Structure formats: structure tokens, C-alpha cells
Short mmCIF file of C-alpha atoms in Angstrom, two decimals:
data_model
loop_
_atom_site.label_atom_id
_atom_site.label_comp_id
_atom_site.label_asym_id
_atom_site.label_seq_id
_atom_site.Cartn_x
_atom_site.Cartn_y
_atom_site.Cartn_z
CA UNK A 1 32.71 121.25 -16.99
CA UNK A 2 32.07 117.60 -15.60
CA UNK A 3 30.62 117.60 -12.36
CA UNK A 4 32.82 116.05 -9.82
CA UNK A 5 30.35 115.46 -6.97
CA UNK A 6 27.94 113.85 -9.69
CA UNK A 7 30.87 111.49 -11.08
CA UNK A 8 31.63 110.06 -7.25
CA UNK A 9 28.26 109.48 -6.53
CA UNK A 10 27.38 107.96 -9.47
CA UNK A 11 30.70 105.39 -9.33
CA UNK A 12 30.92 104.90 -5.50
CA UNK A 13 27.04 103.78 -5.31
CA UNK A 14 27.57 101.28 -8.49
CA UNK A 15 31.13 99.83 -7.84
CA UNK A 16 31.22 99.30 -3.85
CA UNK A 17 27.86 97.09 -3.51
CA UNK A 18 28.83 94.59 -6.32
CA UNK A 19 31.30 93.22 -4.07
CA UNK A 20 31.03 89.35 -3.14
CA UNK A 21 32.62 88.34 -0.56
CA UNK A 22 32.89 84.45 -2.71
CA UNK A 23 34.46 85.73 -6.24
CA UNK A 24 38.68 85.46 -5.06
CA UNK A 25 39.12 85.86 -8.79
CA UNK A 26 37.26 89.33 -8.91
CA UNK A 27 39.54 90.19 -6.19
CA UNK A 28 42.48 89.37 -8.14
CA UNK A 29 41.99 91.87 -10.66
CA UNK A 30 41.16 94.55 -8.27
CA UNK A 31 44.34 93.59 -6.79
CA UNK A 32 46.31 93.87 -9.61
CA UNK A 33 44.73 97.41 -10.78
CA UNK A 34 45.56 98.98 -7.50
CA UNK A 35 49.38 99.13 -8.62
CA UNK A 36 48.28 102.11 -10.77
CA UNK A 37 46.30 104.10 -7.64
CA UNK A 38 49.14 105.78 -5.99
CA UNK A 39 50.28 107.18 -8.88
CA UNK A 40 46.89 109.33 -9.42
CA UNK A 41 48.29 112.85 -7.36
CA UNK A 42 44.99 113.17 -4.86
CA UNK A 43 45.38 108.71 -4.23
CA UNK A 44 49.26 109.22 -3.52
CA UNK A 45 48.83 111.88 -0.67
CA UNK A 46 45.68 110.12 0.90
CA UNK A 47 48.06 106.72 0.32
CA UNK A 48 50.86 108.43 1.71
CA UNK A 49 48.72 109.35 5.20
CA UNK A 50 47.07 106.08 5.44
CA UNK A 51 50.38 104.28 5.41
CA UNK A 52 51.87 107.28 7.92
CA UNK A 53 48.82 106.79 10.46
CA UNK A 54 48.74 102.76 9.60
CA UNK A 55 52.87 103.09 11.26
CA UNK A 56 51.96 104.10 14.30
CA UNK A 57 49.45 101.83 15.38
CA UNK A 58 50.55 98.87 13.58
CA UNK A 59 54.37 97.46 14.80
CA UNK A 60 54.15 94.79 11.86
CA UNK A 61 54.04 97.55 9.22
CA UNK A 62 55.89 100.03 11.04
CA UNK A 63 59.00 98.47 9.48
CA UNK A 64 58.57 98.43 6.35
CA UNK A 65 60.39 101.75 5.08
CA UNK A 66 59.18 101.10 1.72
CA UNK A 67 55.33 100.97 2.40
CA UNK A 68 54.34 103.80 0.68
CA UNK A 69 56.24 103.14 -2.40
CA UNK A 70 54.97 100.51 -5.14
CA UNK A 71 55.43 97.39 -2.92
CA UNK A 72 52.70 99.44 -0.47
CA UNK A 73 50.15 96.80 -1.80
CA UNK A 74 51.70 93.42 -1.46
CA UNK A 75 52.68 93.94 2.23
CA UNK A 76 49.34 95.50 3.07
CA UNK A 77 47.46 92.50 1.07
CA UNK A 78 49.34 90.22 3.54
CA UNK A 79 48.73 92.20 6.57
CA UNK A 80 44.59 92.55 5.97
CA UNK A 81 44.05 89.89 3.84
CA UNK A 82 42.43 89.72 -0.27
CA UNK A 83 38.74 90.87 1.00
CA UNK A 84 39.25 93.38 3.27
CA UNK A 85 42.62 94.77 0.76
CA UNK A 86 39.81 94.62 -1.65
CA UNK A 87 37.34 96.53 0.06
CA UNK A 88 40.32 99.22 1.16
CA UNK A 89 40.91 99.83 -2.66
CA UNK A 90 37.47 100.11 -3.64
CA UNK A 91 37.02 102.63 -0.75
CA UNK A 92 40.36 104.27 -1.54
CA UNK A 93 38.72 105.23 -4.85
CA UNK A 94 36.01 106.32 -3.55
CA UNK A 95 37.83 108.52 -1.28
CA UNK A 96 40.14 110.03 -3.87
CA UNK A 97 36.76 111.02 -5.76
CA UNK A 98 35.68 112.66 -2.67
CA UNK A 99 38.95 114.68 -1.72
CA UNK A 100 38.79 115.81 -5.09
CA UNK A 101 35.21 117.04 -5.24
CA UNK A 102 35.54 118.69 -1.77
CA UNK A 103 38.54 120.34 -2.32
CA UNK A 104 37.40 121.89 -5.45
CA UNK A 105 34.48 123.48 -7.16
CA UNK A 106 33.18 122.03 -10.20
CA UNK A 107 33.60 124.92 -12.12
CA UNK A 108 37.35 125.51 -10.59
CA UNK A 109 38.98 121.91 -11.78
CA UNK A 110 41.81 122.69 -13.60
CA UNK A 111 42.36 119.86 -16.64
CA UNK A 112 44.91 118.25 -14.64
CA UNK A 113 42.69 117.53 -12.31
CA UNK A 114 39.98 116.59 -14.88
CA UNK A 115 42.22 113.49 -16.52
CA UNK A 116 42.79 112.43 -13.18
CA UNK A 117 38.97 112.23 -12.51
CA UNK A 118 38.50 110.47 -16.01
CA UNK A 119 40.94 107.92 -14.84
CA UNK A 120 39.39 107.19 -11.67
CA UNK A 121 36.06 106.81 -13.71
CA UNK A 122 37.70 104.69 -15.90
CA UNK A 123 39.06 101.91 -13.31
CA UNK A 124 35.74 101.99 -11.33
CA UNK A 125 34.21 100.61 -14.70
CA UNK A 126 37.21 98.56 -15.52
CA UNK A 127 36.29 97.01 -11.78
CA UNK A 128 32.73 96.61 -11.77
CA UNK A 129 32.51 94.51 -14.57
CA UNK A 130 34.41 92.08 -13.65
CA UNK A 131 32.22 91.24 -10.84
CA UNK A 132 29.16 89.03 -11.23
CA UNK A 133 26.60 89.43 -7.97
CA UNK A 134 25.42 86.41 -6.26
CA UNK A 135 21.92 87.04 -7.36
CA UNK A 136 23.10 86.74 -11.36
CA UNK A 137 24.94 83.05 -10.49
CA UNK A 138 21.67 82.10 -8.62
CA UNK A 139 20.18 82.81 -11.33
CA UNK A 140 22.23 81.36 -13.76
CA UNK A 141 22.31 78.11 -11.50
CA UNK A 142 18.51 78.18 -11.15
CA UNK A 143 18.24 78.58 -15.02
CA UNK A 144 20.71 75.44 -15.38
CA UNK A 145 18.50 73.50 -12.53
CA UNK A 146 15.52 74.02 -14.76
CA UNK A 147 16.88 72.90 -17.93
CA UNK A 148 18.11 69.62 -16.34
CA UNK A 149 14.05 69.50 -14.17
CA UNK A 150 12.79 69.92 -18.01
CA UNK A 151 14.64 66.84 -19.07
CA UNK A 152 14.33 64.52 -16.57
CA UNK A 153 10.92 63.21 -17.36
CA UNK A 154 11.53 62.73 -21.03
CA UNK A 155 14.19 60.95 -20.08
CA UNK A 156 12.54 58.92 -17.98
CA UNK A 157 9.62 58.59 -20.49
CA UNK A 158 12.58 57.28 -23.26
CA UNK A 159 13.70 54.57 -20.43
CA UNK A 160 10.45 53.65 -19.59
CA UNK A 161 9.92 53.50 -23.93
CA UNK A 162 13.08 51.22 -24.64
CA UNK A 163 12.90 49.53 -21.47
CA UNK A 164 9.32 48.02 -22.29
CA UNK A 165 10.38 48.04 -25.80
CA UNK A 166 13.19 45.38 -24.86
CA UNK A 167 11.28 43.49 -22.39
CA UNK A 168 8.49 42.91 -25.03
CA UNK A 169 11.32 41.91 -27.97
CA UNK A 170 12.68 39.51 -25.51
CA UNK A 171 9.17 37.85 -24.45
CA UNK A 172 8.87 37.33 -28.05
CA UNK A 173 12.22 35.94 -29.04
CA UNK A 174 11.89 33.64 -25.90
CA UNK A 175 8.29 32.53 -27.06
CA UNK A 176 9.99 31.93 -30.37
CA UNK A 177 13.10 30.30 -28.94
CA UNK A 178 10.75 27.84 -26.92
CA UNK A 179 8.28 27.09 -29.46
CA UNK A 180 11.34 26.43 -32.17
CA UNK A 181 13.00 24.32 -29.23
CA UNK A 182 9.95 22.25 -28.26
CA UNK A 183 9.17 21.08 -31.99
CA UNK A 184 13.03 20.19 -32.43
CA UNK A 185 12.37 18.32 -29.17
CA UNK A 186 9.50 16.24 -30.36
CA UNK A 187 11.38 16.06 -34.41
CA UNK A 188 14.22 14.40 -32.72
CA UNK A 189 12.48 12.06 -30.07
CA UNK A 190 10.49 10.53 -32.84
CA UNK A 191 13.60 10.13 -34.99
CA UNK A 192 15.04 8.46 -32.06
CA UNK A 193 12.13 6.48 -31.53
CA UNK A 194 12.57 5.11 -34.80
CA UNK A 195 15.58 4.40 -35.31
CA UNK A 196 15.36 2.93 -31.58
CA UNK A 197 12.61 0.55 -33.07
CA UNK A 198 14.78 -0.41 -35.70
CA UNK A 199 17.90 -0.86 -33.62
CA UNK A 200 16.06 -3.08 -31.18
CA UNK A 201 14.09 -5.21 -33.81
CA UNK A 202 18.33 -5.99 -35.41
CA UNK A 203 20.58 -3.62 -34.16
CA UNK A 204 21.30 -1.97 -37.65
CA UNK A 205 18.21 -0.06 -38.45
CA UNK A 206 17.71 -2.11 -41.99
CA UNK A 207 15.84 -5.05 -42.86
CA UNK A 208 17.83 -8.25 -42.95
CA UNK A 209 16.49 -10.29 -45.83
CA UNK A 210 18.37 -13.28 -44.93
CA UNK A 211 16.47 -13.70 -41.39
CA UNK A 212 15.21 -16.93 -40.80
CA UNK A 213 11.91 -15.85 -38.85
CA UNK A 214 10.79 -13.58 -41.75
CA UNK A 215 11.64 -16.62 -44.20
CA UNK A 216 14.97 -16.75 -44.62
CA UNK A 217 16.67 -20.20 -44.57
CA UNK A 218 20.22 -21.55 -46.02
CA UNK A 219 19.50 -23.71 -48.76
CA UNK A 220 24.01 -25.69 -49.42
CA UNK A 221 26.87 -25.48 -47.97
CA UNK A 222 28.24 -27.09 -50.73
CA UNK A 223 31.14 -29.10 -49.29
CA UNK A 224 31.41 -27.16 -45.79
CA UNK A 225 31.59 -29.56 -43.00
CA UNK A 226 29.86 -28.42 -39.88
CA UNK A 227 32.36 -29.06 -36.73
CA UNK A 228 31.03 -30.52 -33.99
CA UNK A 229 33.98 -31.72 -31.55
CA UNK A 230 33.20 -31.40 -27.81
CA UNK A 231 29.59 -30.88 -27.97
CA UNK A 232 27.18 -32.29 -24.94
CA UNK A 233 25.56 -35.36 -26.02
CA UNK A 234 22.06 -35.87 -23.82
CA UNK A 235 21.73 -39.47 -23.01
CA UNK A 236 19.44 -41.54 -21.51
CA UNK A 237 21.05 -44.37 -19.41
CA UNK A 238 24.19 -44.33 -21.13
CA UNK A 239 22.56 -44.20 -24.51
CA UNK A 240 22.38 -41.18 -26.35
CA UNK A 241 19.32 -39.66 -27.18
CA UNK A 242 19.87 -35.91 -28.31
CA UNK A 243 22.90 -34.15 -29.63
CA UNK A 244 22.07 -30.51 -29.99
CA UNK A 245 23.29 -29.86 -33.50
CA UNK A 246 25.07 -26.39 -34.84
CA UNK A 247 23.63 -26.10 -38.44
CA UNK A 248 24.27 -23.55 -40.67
CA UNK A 249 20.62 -21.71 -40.12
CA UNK A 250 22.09 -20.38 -37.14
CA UNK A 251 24.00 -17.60 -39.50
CA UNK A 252 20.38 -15.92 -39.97
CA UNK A 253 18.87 -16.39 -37.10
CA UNK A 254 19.29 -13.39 -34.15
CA UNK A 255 20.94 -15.06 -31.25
CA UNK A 256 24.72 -14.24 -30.69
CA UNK A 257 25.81 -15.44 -27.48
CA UNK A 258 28.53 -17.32 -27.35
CA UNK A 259 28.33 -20.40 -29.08
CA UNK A 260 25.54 -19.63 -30.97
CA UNK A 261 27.12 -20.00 -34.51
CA UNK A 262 28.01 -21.96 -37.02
CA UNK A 263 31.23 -23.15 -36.72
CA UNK A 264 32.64 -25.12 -39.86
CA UNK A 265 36.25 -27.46 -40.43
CA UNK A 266 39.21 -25.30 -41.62
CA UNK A 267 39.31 -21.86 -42.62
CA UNK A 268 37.10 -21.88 -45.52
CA UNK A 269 34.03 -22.39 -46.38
CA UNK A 270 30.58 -21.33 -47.80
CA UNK A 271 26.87 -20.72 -47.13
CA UNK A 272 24.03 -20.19 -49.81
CA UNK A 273 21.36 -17.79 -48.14
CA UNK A 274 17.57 -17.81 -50.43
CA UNK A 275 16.26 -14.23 -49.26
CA UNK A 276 12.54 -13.95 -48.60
CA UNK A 277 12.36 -12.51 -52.01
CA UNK A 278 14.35 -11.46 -55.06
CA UNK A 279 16.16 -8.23 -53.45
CA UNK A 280 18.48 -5.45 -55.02
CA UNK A 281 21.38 -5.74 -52.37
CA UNK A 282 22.99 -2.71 -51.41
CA UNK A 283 25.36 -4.35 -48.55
CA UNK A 284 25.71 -6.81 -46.01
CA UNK A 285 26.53 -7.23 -42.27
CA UNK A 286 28.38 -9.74 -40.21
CA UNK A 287 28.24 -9.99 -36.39
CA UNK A 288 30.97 -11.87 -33.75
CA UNK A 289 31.20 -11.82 -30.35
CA UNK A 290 33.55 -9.93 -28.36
CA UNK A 291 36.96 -11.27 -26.77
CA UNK A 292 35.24 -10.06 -23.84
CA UNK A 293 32.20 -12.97 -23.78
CA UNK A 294 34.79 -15.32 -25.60
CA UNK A 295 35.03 -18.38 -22.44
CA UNK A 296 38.34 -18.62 -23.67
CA UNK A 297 39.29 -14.80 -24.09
CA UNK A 298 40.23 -15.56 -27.44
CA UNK A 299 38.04 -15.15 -31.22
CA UNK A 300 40.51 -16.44 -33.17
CA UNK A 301 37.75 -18.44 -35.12
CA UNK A 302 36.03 -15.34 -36.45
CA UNK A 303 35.84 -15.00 -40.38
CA UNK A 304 38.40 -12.71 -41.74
CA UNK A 305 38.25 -12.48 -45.49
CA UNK A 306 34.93 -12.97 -47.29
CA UNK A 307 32.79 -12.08 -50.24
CA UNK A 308 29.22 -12.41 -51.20
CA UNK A 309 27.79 -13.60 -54.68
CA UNK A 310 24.58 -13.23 -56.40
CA UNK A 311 23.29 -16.19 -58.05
CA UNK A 312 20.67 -17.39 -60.06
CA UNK A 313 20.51 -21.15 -59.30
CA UNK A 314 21.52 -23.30 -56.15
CA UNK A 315 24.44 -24.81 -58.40
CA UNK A 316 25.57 -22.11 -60.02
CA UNK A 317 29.52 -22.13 -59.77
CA UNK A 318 29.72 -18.40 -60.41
CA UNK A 319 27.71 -15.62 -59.93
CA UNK A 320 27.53 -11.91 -59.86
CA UNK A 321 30.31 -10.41 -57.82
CA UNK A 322 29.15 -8.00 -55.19
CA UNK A 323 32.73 -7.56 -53.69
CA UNK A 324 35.44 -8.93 -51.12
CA UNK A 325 35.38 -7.74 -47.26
CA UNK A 326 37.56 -7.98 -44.38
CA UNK A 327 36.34 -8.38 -40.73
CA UNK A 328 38.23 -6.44 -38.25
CA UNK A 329 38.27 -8.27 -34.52
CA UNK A 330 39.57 -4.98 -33.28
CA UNK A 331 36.67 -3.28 -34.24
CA UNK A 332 33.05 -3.32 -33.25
CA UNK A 333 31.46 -6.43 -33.27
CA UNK A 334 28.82 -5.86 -36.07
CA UNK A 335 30.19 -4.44 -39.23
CA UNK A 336 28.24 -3.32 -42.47
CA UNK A 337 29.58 -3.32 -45.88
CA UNK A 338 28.44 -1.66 -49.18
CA UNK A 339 28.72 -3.36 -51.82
CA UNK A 340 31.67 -2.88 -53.45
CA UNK A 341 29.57 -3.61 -57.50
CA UNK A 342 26.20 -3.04 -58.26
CA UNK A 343 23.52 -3.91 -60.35
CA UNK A 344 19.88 -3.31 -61.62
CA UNK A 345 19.47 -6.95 -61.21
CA UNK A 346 17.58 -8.46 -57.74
CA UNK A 347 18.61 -11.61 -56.55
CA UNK A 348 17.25 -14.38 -54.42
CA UNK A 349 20.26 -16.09 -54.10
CA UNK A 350 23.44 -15.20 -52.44
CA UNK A 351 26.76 -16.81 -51.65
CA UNK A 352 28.71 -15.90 -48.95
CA UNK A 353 31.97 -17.78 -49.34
CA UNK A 354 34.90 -17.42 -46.37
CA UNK A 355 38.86 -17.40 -47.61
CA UNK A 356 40.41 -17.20 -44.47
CA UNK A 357 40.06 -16.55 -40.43
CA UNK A 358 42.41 -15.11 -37.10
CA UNK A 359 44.37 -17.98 -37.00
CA UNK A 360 42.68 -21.11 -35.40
CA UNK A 361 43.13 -23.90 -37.57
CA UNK A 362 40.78 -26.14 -36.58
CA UNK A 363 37.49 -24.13 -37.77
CA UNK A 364 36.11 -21.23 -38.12
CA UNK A 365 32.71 -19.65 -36.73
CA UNK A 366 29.92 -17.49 -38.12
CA UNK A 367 27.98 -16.23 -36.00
CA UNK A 368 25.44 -13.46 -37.82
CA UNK A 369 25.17 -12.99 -41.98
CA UNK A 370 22.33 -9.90 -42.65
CA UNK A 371 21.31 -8.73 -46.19
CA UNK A 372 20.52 -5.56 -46.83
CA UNK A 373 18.99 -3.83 -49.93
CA UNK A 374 15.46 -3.16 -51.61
CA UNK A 375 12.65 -5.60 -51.96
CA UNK A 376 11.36 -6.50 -55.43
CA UNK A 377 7.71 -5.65 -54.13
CA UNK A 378 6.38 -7.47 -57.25
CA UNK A 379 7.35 -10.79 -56.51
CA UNK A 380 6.91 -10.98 -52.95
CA UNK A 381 3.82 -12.16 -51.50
CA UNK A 382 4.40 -10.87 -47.72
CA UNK A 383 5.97 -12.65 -44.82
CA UNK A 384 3.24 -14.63 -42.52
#
């Protein structure tokens, strides 16, 4: 025979101080389980004088003519609120245990009785585990806390690893960047110096083989009159004494202000160049001035068509053909053009022969003729 005192002190010691006064959920369930209570025989009569004596004194309750049937719990949840509700049901339990022990002998419960005792063992358990004490979440939240302690420093130790890690990739990539930077710096200022040297010395950055001052010199004009209307005479008392003369050197020689040229009658005419040696020509340049320096505003002497010869002797007729050109006045004011044949042969002569101008028909100027190619090292001597 179960011992009845035994079973309520064992269940009312273990269920009643679990209660935290934080866990609403916990509540809940107790809540919810106490439906079943009044219908245990001993709970129903102690229910039944609880809500009798609970009449009286309260005038809020003492309405309610069905408080002691199922609804009992709702309205007296309301009237005490979930924690103290809670604690009355946990108590109420208790109780019934009590009554039941006290009322009879151990050896004297009948097996009605017995079940009934079972079943208030059974929702004590059902009720104490679903509460978790406030030490077992401090400990849970203390265990949690640690884990995270443990990790911060090797967290911080992998920061403090890629951080450095970066910071010393970056140092080197900038080194790298600045070292790569600083010899395209000086690469490109000595090409520019260069070609700066070059450009300065004749604009072009190639040798002009045709320049007077290196040796240069226009040997015919065959029958190309030089035109010399309007130019100053310098006299001395009326009688003249210099007249500064445009001659046909002045197509190789570096000075192209205006009116340096060589201005010639009509619209055609031609110029044998000797080079300062026997050269494989590649291509040749011709320089005007601008409309902008032109006094009058106009260039409509400048050389239009043209084309350049290679030839052997001064009185050759024909030579080798190195092509026909076009001078644009709309377009920069030194112009280079490739040949347009070639050949393995060098020449020492060349021809430049002019078809036709922009219009004036009185003469046409020539200012700059270059020649461009390869020297035939073997048969040049040097340039004093």
C-alpha cells in the first residue's frame, strides 16, 4: 500500500520551490493543467469551499454563479493574476495531497482513492519539468558568456594576423607600384628628351639631307625664273647698291618666316637638291607658313601638287620616280610624305618638280624642301 504522507512530502517539497517568478510560459502550462483539478473528488470539495469562502469576502467574485464550475479558473486567473493563480494551483495540489493523507490511513485507502493519488503524482511531475530554475539559465548564460570570452582573443589574434598581413602586402605593392612608376618616369623623360632634341634641331625628328648648313645646296632650276617684283632695293644716293636676292637655296635652309622662300614665275617649276651624300630616301617634307603670319591673310602661293625624282646626273630629263604629293593649306603647316616607290638604289640627286599651286597666278613660293632616308655611310666623308 503506497504511502500517502510519503507521496505529498516527497511532491510538495520538489514541485512548489521550482517556481520562478520570470518563466510566464511555465505558468501557462500550469494554467492550462489546472482545468483537470476539480475534477479529482478530494480537489473539487476543497475547490468548492475556497470558491464558497472566496464569495463572501470578495464582491467581484461573488457574482459569478458559475465559479465553481469549469470556468472557476479563468475568472480567478483574472481576479489574482498568472503568478499568484499559479502559486494557488501548485498549493491546491499540495493541499488535496494533504486532505487525503489526513483523512485516511495509509493502510485504509480504498483504490479509488489510490488512482486519485497516482494522478495527483502524475501532474506534479508533468509540472515540474516544465520549469527551468534561475540558477540552470545562469548557468546556461554563464556557459554561453564563456564560450564567446574563449573566442574573443583568437579573434582578435586572426585580426591582428590579416590586418598586418594586408598592411605588409600593401607596403609592398606600393614599393613596387613606385619603383615601376619612377623608372617609367625617367624611360619616358629621356624619350622626350630626345625626340625634344630632334624636334628643336628641325621640327620632324629626322635628318634632313637636303640642309644647306650640313652641305646641302641646289645645284638648277632648270628654266625656273626666280620672281622678284616689289623687293627693297638698298641704295646709296639714289644709286642702288644692294638688292637682297630670293634664290632658290632658301628651300633648304631653316628659316620660315614670312618671306623667307623661294618664290618662282607661274605655277610651275623645279629645284634640283645634291644631298650631302648618296641617301636611300624614304620620304620627304615640305613646310609653309600659316594664313595666320601671311601679311596679307592669304597663302595662295603655296605649292599644291608636286613630286620628287631621283637622278643620277644634273641633266638627266628623267629619273627614278619616288611618287606625286599634294599639300594641304588646311592642314598643318609641315607635312611628311613616304614615298610612294622604293628602291635599293641611294641617290644624290633629287628633283622636286611643282605642277600646280592655290590659285595665285603670278608665282608660287617654297618655303622648306627636307629629305629624309638612310645615309650611304660608305661614301660619305662626314659633314665639317
Amino acid at each position: 500500500m503506497i504511502c500517502a504522507r510519503s507521496l505529498f512530502k516527497e511532491y510538495s517539497h520538489s514541485v512548489i520551490p521550482t517556481v520562478d517568478s520570470t518563466k510566464d510560459l511555465a505558468y501557462e502550462s500550469i494554467v492550462v493543467n489546472s482545468t483537470s483539478i476539480s475534477s479529482i473528488s478530494p480537489s473539487k470539495a476543497l475547490c468548492t469551499e475556497f470558491c464558497s469562502r472566496l464569495q463572501t469576502f470578495d464582491p467581484i467574485m461573488s457574482g459569478n454563479a458559475a465559479l465553481c464550475n469549469p470556468p472557476w479558473q479563468n475568472c480567478l486567473r483574472r481576479r489574482l493574476g498568472t503568478v499568484p493563480y499559479t502559486m494557488f494551483t501548485i498549493g491546491l495540489l499540495a493541499v488535496t495531497a494533504l486532505y487525503i493523507c489526513l483523512k485516511s490511513p495509509s493502510e485504509d485507502i480504498p483504490q479509488g482513492v489510490q488512482i486519485e493519488l497516482f494522478e495527483v503524482k502524475n501532474k506534479l511531475e508533468d509540472l515540474s519539468q516544465k520549469f527551468i530554475t534561475t540558477s540552470e539559465i545562469q548557468r546556461n548564460v554563464e556557459k554561453k558568456l564563456n564560450e564567446v570570452i574563449t573566442l574573443i582573443p583568437k579573434l582578435t589574434e586572426v585580426t591582428v594576423k590579416i590586418r598586418d598581413d594586408l598592411s605588409q602586402d600593401l607596403s609592398n605593392r606600393m614599393q613596387q607600384i613606385s619603383q615601376r612608376i619612377s623608372q617609367s618616369h625617367d624611360h619616358v623623360n629621356s624619350l622626350v628628351q630626345e625626340h625634344l632634341t630632334k624636334h628643336d634641331a628641325d621640327k620632324t625628328a629626322m635628318i634632313d639631307y637636303a640642309l644647306e648648313s650640313a652641305g646641302g645646296r641646289v645645284v638648277s632650276t632648270r628654266n625656273t625664273e626666280t620672281y622678284y617684283k616689289g623687293d627693297h632695293v638698298i641704295s646709296l644716293f639714289g644709286v642702288p647698291i644692294c638688292q637682297p636676292s630670293k634664290t632658290p637655296q632658301s628651300i633648304i635652309q631653316p628659316g620660315v618666316l614670312p618671306g623667307e622662300c623661294w618664290p618662282f614665275k607661274g605655277q610651275t617649276g623645279s629645284a634640283i637638291v645634291q644631298l650631302i651624300g648618296p641617301v636611300h630616301i624614304s620620304g620627304v617634307s615640305l613646310e609653309h607658313i600659316p594664313k595666320s603670319l601671311s601679311p596679307t591673310g592669304k597663302i595662295d602661293s603655296a605649292p599644291k601638287d608636286f613630286s620628287v625624282w631621283g637622278l643620277t646626273r644634273v641633266d638627266d630629263q628623267e629619273g627614278f620616280f619616288f611618287g606625286k604629293f599634294t599639300y594641304g593649306i588646311e592642314k598643318k603647316t609641315l607635312q611628311y610624305f613616304s614615298v610612294q616607290r622604293k628602291t635599293h638604289t641611294p641617290y644624290l640627286l633629287v628633283e622636286m618638280k611643282v605642277h600646280s599651286n592655290y590659285g595665285n597666278p603670278e608665282f608660287t613660293c617654297v618655303y622648306r624642301l627636307r629629305i629624309h632616308g638612310e645615309l650611304e655611310q660608305r661614301s660619305f666623308g662626314g659633314v665639317l
